[in-house]
CSV table of C-alpha atoms in Angstrom, one decimal:
chain,number,residue,atom,x,y,z
A,1,MET,CA,86.9,114.4,112.3
A,2,LEU,CA,84.4,117.2,112.7
A,3,THR,CA,84.9,118.2,109.1
A,4,PHE,CA,84.3,114.6,108.1
A,5,PHE,CA,81.1,114.3,110.0
A,6,GLU,CA,79.8,117.9,109.3
A,7,LYS,CA,78.1,116.7,106.1
A,8,TRP,CA,75.8,114.5,108.1
A,9,GLN,CA,75.1,116.7,111.1
A,10,ASP,CA,71.4,116.7,110.4
A,11,TYR,CA,71.4,112.9,110.8
A,12,PHE,CA,73.2,113.1,114.1
A,13,ALA,CA,70.8,115.9,115.3
A,14,ASN,CA,67.8,113.6,114.5
A,15,ARG,CA,69.5,111.0,116.7
A,16,GLY,CA,69.8,113.5,119.6
A,17,LEU,CA,73.4,114.6,119.1
A,18,THR,CA,74.5,118.1,118.2
A,19,LEU,CA,78.1,118.1,117.0
A,20,PRO,CA,80.1,120.8,118.8
A,21,PRO,CA,82.1,123.4,116.8
A,22,GLN,CA,85.4,122.1,118.1
A,23,VAL,CA,86.9,119.1,119.9
A,24,ASP,CA,87.7,119.6,123.6
A,25,ASP,CA,87.7,117.6,126.8
A,26,GLU,CA,83.9,117.6,126.8
A,27,PHE,CA,83.5,116.2,123.3
A,28,PRO,CA,80.7,113.6,123.3
A,29,TYR,CA,82.8,110.7,122.0
A,30,ASP,CA,80.7,108.1,123.7
A,31,GLU,CA,77.5,109.5,122.3
A,32,LEU,CA,79.0,109.7,118.8
A,33,ALA,CA,80.3,106.1,119.0
A,34,GLY,CA,77.0,104.9,120.3
A,35,ILE,CA,75.1,106.3,117.2
A,36,LEU,CA,77.7,104.8,114.8
A,37,MET,CA,77.6,101.4,116.5
A,38,LYS,CA,73.8,101.3,116.3
A,39,PRO,CA,72.8,102.7,112.9
A,40,ASP,CA,69.1,103.0,112.1
A,41,ASP,CA,67.3,102.6,108.8
A,42,LYS,CA,67.9,106.3,108.0
A,43,VAL,CA,71.7,106.1,108.3
A,44,PRO,CA,73.2,108.0,105.2
A,45,GLN,CA,74.6,105.4,102.8
A,46,ASP,CA,77.4,107.8,101.7
A,47,MET,CA,78.6,108.0,105.4
A,48,VAL,CA,78.6,104.3,105.7
A,49,ASP,CA,80.7,104.0,102.5
A,50,ALA,CA,83.1,106.7,103.7
A,51,LEU,CA,83.6,105.0,107.1
A,52,TYR,CA,84.1,101.7,105.4
A,53,TYR,CA,86.9,102.9,103.1
A,54,VAL,CA,88.6,104.9,105.9
A,55,HIS,CA,88.5,101.9,108.3
A,56,GLU,CA,89.5,99.3,105.7
A,57,THR,CA,92.4,101.3,104.3
A,58,ALA,CA,93.7,102.3,107.8
A,59,SER,CA,93.5,98.7,108.8
A,60,LYS,CA,95.6,97.4,105.9
A,61,GLU,CA,98.0,100.2,105.2
A,62,ASN,CA,100.5,101.8,107.6
A,63,ALA,CA,101.1,105.5,108.1
A,64,GLU,CA,104.2,105.6,105.9
A,65,GLU,CA,102.3,104.0,102.9
A,66,LEU,CA,99.4,106.4,103.4
A,67,ILE,CA,101.6,109.5,103.6
A,68,ASP,CA,103.6,108.4,100.5
A,69,ALA,CA,100.4,107.9,98.5
A,70,ALA,CA,99.1,111.3,99.5
A,71,GLU,CA,102.4,113.0,98.5
A,72,ARG,CA,102.4,111.2,95.1
A,73,ALA,CA,98.9,112.6,94.6
A,74,GLY,CA,100.1,116.1,95.5
A,75,LEU,CA,98.0,116.3,98.7
A,76,SER,CA,99.2,118.4,101.6
A,77,LEU,CA,98.0,116.9,104.9
A,78,GLU,CA,97.9,118.4,108.4
A,79,ILE,CA,98.6,115.3,110.4
A,80,GLY,CA,100.5,116.5,113.5
A,81,GLU,CA,103.5,114.8,115.1
A,82,GLU,CA,102.0,111.4,115.9
A,83,PRO,CA,99.1,110.7,113.6
A,84,SER,CA,97.3,107.4,113.6
A,85,ASP,CA,96.7,105.5,110.4
A,86,ALA,CA,93.0,106.4,110.7
A,87,ASP,CA,93.9,110.1,111.0
A,88,ILE,CA,95.8,110.0,107.7
A,89,ALA,CA,93.2,107.9,105.9
A,90,LEU,CA,90.5,110.3,107.1
A,91,GLN,CA,92.3,113.3,105.7
A,92,ILE,CA,93.0,111.6,102.4
A,93,TRP,CA,89.2,110.9,102.1
A,94,LEU,CA,88.4,114.6,102.8
A,95,HIS,CA,90.8,115.8,100.1
A,96,LYS,CA,90.6,113.0,97.5
A,97,PRO,CA,88.2,110.1,98.2
A,98,ASP,CA,88.9,108.4,94.9
A,99,LEU,CA,92.5,108.0,96.0
A,100,LEU,CA,91.4,106.1,99.1
A,101,ARG,CA,89.0,104.0,97.1
A,102,ARG,CA,91.9,103.1,94.7
A,103,MET,CA,94.2,102.2,97.6
A,104,HIS,CA,91.5,99.9,99.0
A,105,ALA,CA,91.2,98.3,95.6
A,106,GLU,CA,94.9,97.8,95.3
A,107,THR,CA,95.0,96.2,98.8
A,108,VAL,CA,92.3,93.8,97.9
A,109,ALA,CA,94.0,92.9,94.6
A,110,PHE,CA,97.4,92.1,96.1
A,111,THR,CA,96.1,89.9,98.9
A,112,ARG,CA,94.6,87.2,96.7
A,113,SER,CA,96.5,83.9,96.5
A,114,ARG,CA,94.4,81.3,94.6
A,115,PHE,CA,94.5,81.8,90.8
A,116,ILE,CA,93.7,79.8,87.7
A,117,TYR,CA,96.1,80.4,84.8
A,118,PHE,CA,95.5,80.7,81.1
A,119,ALA,CA,98.3,80.9,78.5
A,120,GLY,CA,98.1,83.5,75.7
A,121,ARG,CA,98.2,82.2,72.2
A,122,ASP,CA,101.1,84.3,71.1
A,123,GLY,CA,103.4,83.2,74.0
A,124,ARG,CA,105.9,86.0,73.5
A,125,SER,CA,107.0,88.5,76.1
A,126,ARG,CA,105.7,92.0,75.8
A,127,PRO,CA,105.3,95.1,78.1
A,128,ALA,CA,102.6,94.8,80.7
A,129,PRO,CA,99.5,96.7,79.5
A,130,ASP,CA,98.6,100.0,81.0
A,131,PRO,CA,95.0,100.3,79.8
A,132,THR,CA,93.5,103.6,78.7
A,133,VAL,CA,90.3,105.1,80.2
A,134,ALA,CA,88.6,104.1,76.9
A,135,GLN,CA,89.8,100.4,77.3
A,136,THR,CA,88.7,100.1,80.9
A,137,GLY,CA,85.4,101.7,79.9
A,138,GLU,CA,84.9,99.2,77.1
A,139,MET,CA,85.6,96.3,79.5
A,140,GLN,CA,83.1,97.7,82.0
A,141,GLU,CA,80.4,98.0,79.3
A,142,ILE,CA,81.0,94.4,78.1
A,143,MET,CA,81.0,93.1,81.7
A,144,ASP,CA,77.9,95.1,82.6
A,145,LEU,CA,75.9,93.3,79.9
A,146,TRP,CA,76.8,89.9,81.3
A,147,PHE,CA,76.4,90.9,84.9
A,148,ASP,CA,73.0,92.4,84.3
A,149,ARG,CA,71.8,89.2,82.4
A,150,LYS,CA,73.0,87.1,85.4
A,151,ARG,CA,71.0,89.3,87.8
A,152,ARG,CA,74.1,90.9,89.3
A,153,GLY,CA,73.3,94.5,88.2
A,154,LYS,CA,75.3,97.0,86.3
A,155,GLY,CA,78.0,99.5,87.5
A,156,SER,CA,81.1,97.3,87.4
A,157,ARG,CA,84.4,99.0,87.9
A,158,ILE,CA,87.9,98.0,86.8
A,159,PHE,CA,91.1,99.3,88.6
A,160,ALA,CA,94.4,98.6,86.9
A,161,PHE,CA,97.7,98.5,88.7
A,162,PRO,CA,100.8,98.0,86.4
A,163,ARG,CA,103.7,96.6,88.4
A,164,GLY,CA,106.9,95.5,86.6
A,165,SER,CA,106.1,92.9,83.9
A,166,LYS,CA,102.5,92.4,85.2
A,167,THR,CA,99.3,94.4,85.4
A,168,TRP,CA,96.9,93.6,88.2
A,169,PHE,CA,93.2,94.3,87.6
A,170,LEU,CA,90.6,94.5,90.3
A,171,VAL,CA,87.1,93.9,89.0
A,172,ARG,CA,84.4,95.3,91.3
A,173,HIS,CA,80.8,94.2,90.6
A,174,GLY,CA,77.5,93.3,92.1
A,175,GLU,CA,76.1,90.0,93.2
A,176,PRO,CA,72.5,88.8,92.9
A,177,MET,CA,70.1,90.6,95.3
A,178,ARG,CA,69.9,89.2,98.8
A,179,ARG,CA,66.9,89.2,101.1
A,180,GLU,CA,67.6,88.6,104.8
A,181,GLY,CA,65.7,89.0,108.0
A,182,ARG,CA,66.6,92.1,110.0
A,183,HIS,CA,66.3,92.5,113.7
A,184,GLU,CA,64.7,95.7,114.9
A,185,GLU,CA,65.6,97.6,118.1
A,186,ASP,CA,62.1,97.1,119.5
A,187,GLY,CA,62.3,93.3,119.1
A,188,GLY,CA,60.4,93.3,115.9
A,189,ALA,CA,61.4,91.7,112.6
A,190,ALA,CA,61.9,93.4,109.2
A,191,ILE,CA,63.4,92.5,105.8
A,192,ALA,CA,66.7,93.8,104.4
A,193,TYR,CA,66.9,93.7,100.6
A,194,TYR,CA,70.3,94.6,99.1
A,195,ARG,CA,72.9,93.8,96.5
A,196,PRO,CA,76.3,92.6,97.9
A,197,GLN,CA,79.5,93.7,96.3
A,198,LYS,CA,82.2,91.4,95.1
A,199,HIS,CA,85.8,91.8,94.1
A,200,ASP,CA,87.6,89.6,91.5
A,201,VAL,CA,91.3,89.8,90.5
A,202,VAL,CA,92.8,89.3,87.1
A,203,ILE,CA,96.5,89.5,86.4
A,204,TYR,CA,98.2,89.7,83.1
A,205,ASP,CA,101.9,88.8,82.9
A,206,GLY,CA,103.6,90.4,80.0
A,207,GLU,CA,106.7,88.3,80.4
A,208,SER,CA,105.0,85.0,80.0
A,209,ASP,CA,101.9,86.1,78.1
A,210,GLU,CA,99.5,84.6,80.7
A,211,LEU,CA,96.3,85.6,82.4
A,212,ALA,CA,95.7,84.6,86.0
A,213,VAL,CA,92.1,84.8,87.3
A,214,ASN,CA,90.7,84.8,90.9
A,215,ALA,CA,86.9,84.6,90.6
A,216,GLY,CA,84.0,82.8,92.1
A,217,THR,CA,82.3,81.1,89.2
A,218,LYS,CA,83.1,79.5,85.9
A,219,GLY,CA,80.9,82.0,84.1
A,220,GLU,CA,82.9,84.9,85.5
A,221,ILE,CA,86.2,83.3,84.5
A,222,GLU,CA,84.9,82.8,80.9
A,223,LEU,CA,83.7,86.5,80.9
A,224,TYR,CA,87.2,87.8,81.9
A,225,LEU,CA,89.0,85.6,79.4
A,226,ARG,CA,86.8,86.8,76.6
A,227,THR,CA,86.8,90.5,77.7
A,228,PHE,CA,90.5,90.9,78.3
A,229,GLY,CA,91.3,89.0,75.1
A,230,ARG,CA,89.0,91.2,73.1
A,231,VAL,CA,90.0,94.6,74.5
A,232,LEU,CA,93.7,94.0,75.0
A,233,PHE,CA,94.4,91.6,72.0
A,234,GLU,CA,91.4,92.0,69.7
A,235,ASN,CA,90.7,88.3,70.0
A,236,GLU,CA,88.1,86.9,72.4
A,237,GLU,CA,89.7,83.5,72.1
A,238,TYR,CA,93.2,84.8,72.8
A,239,PHE,CA,93.6,82.9,76.1
A,240,ASP,CA,94.0,79.2,75.9
A,241,LYS,CA,92.1,76.9,78.4
A,242,SER,CA,94.4,73.9,78.0
A,243,ASN,CA,96.5,72.5,80.7
A,244,ARG,CA,99.1,74.8,82.3
A,245,PHE,CA,100.5,73.0,85.3
A,246,THR,CA,101.9,69.5,85.6
A,247,LEU,CA,103.2,67.4,88.5
A,248,ASP,CA,105.1,65.1,86.1
A,249,PRO,CA,108.5,66.2,87.5
A,250,LEU,CA,107.7,64.6,90.9
A,251,LEU,CA,106.8,61.3,89.2
A,252,GLU,CA,109.8,61.4,86.9
A,253,LYS,CA,112.6,62.8,89.1
A,254,GLY,CA,111.4,62.4,92.7
A,255,ALA,CA,113.3,64.6,95.2
A,256,LYS,CA,115.6,65.9,92.3
A,257,ALA,CA,112.5,67.8,91.0
A,258,LEU,CA,112.7,70.0,94.1
A,259,GLU,CA,116.4,70.9,93.7
A,260,ASN,CA,117.3,74.4,92.8
A,261,GLU,CA,120.2,75.6,90.6
A,262,THR,CA,118.6,78.6,88.9
A,263,VAL,CA,117.0,80.8,91.7
A,264,PRO,CA,119.8,81.5,94.3
A,265,GLU,CA,117.3,83.2,96.7
A,266,ILE,CA,115.6,79.9,97.3
A,267,SER,CA,117.5,77.7,99.7
A,268,ARG,CA,115.2,74.7,100.1
A,269,VAL,CA,111.9,73.2,98.8
A,270,ARG,CA,110.1,70.4,100.6
A,271,LEU,CA,107.1,68.2,99.4
A,272,ILE,CA,104.8,68.0,102.4
A,273,GLU,CA,101.5,66.8,101.0
A,274,ILE,CA,100.0,65.0,98.0
A,275,GLU,CA,96.4,64.1,97.2
A,276,ARG,CA,96.0,61.0,95.0
A,277,PHE,CA,92.8,60.1,93.2
A,278,TRP,CA,92.1,56.4,92.9
A,279,GLY,CA,88.7,56.7,91.1
A,280,GLY,CA,86.3,53.9,91.0
A,281,GLN,CA,82.6,53.9,91.8
A,282,ALA,CA,83.3,55.5,95.2
A,283,LYS,CA,85.7,58.1,93.8
A,284,GLU,CA,88.3,57.3,96.4
A,285,LYS,CA,91.0,59.8,97.3
A,286,GLU,CA,94.1,59.5,99.5
A,287,VAL,CA,96.0,62.2,101.2
A,288,ARG,CA,99.6,61.7,102.3
A,289,LYS,CA,101.3,64.2,104.6
A,290,ALA,CA,104.8,64.6,106.2
A,291,ASN,CA,107.3,67.2,107.1
A,292,ASP,CA,109.2,65.9,104.1
A,293,LEU,CA,107.6,63.2,102.0
A,294,PHE,CA,110.7,62.3,100.0
A,295,LEU,CA,112.7,62.0,103.2
A,296,ALA,CA,110.1,59.7,104.6
A,297,TRP,CA,110.0,57.6,101.4
A,298,GLY,CA,113.7,57.4,100.8
A,299,ASP,CA,114.7,55.2,97.9
A,300,ASP,CA,111.1,53.8,97.8
A,301,TRP,CA,109.7,57.2,96.4
A,302,SER,CA,108.9,55.8,92.9
A,303,ARG,CA,106.7,53.0,94.2
A,304,ARG,CA,105.0,55.3,96.8
A,305,LEU,CA,104.0,57.7,94.0
A,306,ALA,CA,102.8,55.0,91.6
A,307,GLY,CA,99.2,54.3,91.0
A,308,GLY,CA,96.2,56.6,90.8
A,309,SER,CA,96.6,60.2,89.7
A,310,ILE,CA,98.2,62.9,91.8
A,311,ASP,CA,95.7,65.8,91.8
A,312,ARG,CA,97.4,68.1,94.2
A,313,ALA,CA,100.9,68.7,95.7
A,314,VAL,CA,101.8,71.1,98.5
A,315,LEU,CA,105.4,72.5,98.8
A,316,LYS,CA,107.2,74.5,101.4
A,317,VAL,CA,109.6,77.0,99.9
A,318,LYS,CA,112.4,78.5,102.1
A,319,PHE,CA,114.2,81.8,101.1
A,320,ASP,CA,117.6,82.8,102.3
A,321,GLY,CA,117.4,85.1,105.3
A,322,ASP,CA,113.7,84.5,105.8
A,323,GLY,CA,112.5,82.4,108.7
A,324,LYS,CA,109.1,81.9,107.4
A,325,GLU,CA,108.6,79.3,104.6
A,326,ARG,CA,106.1,79.9,101.9
A,327,THR,CA,103.4,77.4,101.1
A,328,VAL,CA,102.8,76.6,97.4
A,329,SER,CA,99.9,74.4,96.3
A,330,ILE,CA,99.7,73.1,92.7
A,331,LEU,CA,96.5,71.6,91.4
A,332,PRO,CA,96.8,70.7,87.7
A,333,PRO,CA,95.7,71.5,85.1
A,334,SER,CA,95.5,75.3,85.8
A,335,LEU,CA,95.3,76.1,89.5
A,336,ALA,CA,98.0,77.3,91.8
A,337,ARG,CA,97.9,79.0,95.2
A,338,TYR,CA,100.6,81.0,97.0
A,339,ASP,CA,101.0,84.5,98.4
A,340,ARG,CA,101.4,87.3,95.8
A,341,ASP,CA,104.2,89.2,97.6
A,342,ALA,CA,107.7,90.4,96.7
A,343,ASP,CA,108.9,86.8,96.4
A,344,SER,CA,106.2,85.5,94.1
A,345,ASP,CA,108.2,86.1,91.0
A,346,LEU,CA,111.0,83.9,92.3
A,347,ILE,CA,108.6,81.1,93.0
A,348,ASP,CA,107.2,81.6,89.5
A,349,SER,CA,110.7,81.3,88.0
A,350,TRP,CA,111.5,78.2,90.0
A,351,LEU,CA,108.3,76.4,89.0
A,352,LYS,CA,109.0,77.2,85.4
A,353,ASP,CA,112.7,76.1,85.5
A,354,GLN,CA,111.8,72.8,87.2
A,355,GLY,CA,109.1,71.9,84.6
A,356,PHE,CA,106.0,72.3,86.7
A,357,CYS,CA,104.7,74.8,84.1
A,358,ARG,CA,104.0,73.8,80.6
A,359,ALA,CA,105.4,76.0,77.8
A,360,ASN,CA,103.0,78.3,75.9
A,361,SER,CA,102.1,77.3,72.4
A,362,GLY,CA,104.1,80.3,71.1
A,363,ASP,CA,107.3,79.1,72.8
A,364,ASP,CA,110.1,77.2,71.1
A,365,ASP,CA,112.9,75.2,72.5
A,366,ASP,CA,115.4,78.1,72.5
A,367,ASP,CA,113.2,81.0,73.6
A,368,ILE,CA,110.6,80.1,76.3
A,369,ASP,CA,108.9,83.2,77.7
A,370,VAL,CA,106.5,81.3,79.9
A,371,LEU,CA,105.5,80.9,83.5
A,372,ASP,CA,102.5,80.4,85.6
A,373,ASP,CA,102.4,83.7,87.1
A,374,ASP,CA,100.4,85.7,89.5
């Protein structure tokens, strides 16, 4: 800890705290915490960044994951017998801060759940891309031009995480400058002017040749489709914007659409909610909920699903040996939401097998390499 804060000892001295040469029973923990909890306008930005990455990574990763990451990077840590997650994160930052930044980026990428899907025009399976430094650099240059035009600044960064048949990309970029009122310690008012930072997630699935995007605006989505198509496939129009999801199996087969004969790990699927759009001048919508809608409807399910258009369906998926059901939301034509964890591939496969995913344009009847994937 002292090594970590040594770089900013002048700042602490100006705040009235001289850091001692070693930690003992008289160490001024309270004074140090008080300064950190009440930063002034001269607080070093690099210290704020360091504390942010240490705290965020220690909060989301456990000790074992942090130690494994350090060992893979060839770091030798002195962590004692019972280190806290923060102890380990702090030492990683001291030895290799970029590793901690990357771990934070990976954590952000794998916790997103709401994605819009776009099929590749080839539609054939291929290895997941592991982009070169030159490719990520080219992507960043293209994106910076767009972000700068849209008043979001430059300096975007892309982190790639190949995993199995998929590559997860975290896109870190700026937002438009924000001006807010700032409260001063003497009761006065001031202005804080800064550029917030935002993280978007893009996933390419080599097995199904699809791109899944989690971003805040339509413009950002268009940017990622063009950029990834251009750099990875030499075609800005590589990813198709046509419909990807459908709820037709519910209308055509009822409860049979939720049966499972292809993914043995899934033991049960229930339909718990639908949203129907009736239209009209008032744009009427209707939401129906139950623990099991098909059980509630019985043989009357076909009539109960007739009329209007179903814009959203929510499913509960139960895995063998897992007490917690997963919630899967499908919003045609291209939006799906569910946790991207170890079981997401199984959900993807089930959705494909049951017909909730439309085939890519490059698929044929005998060789379908598709799926709406994270």
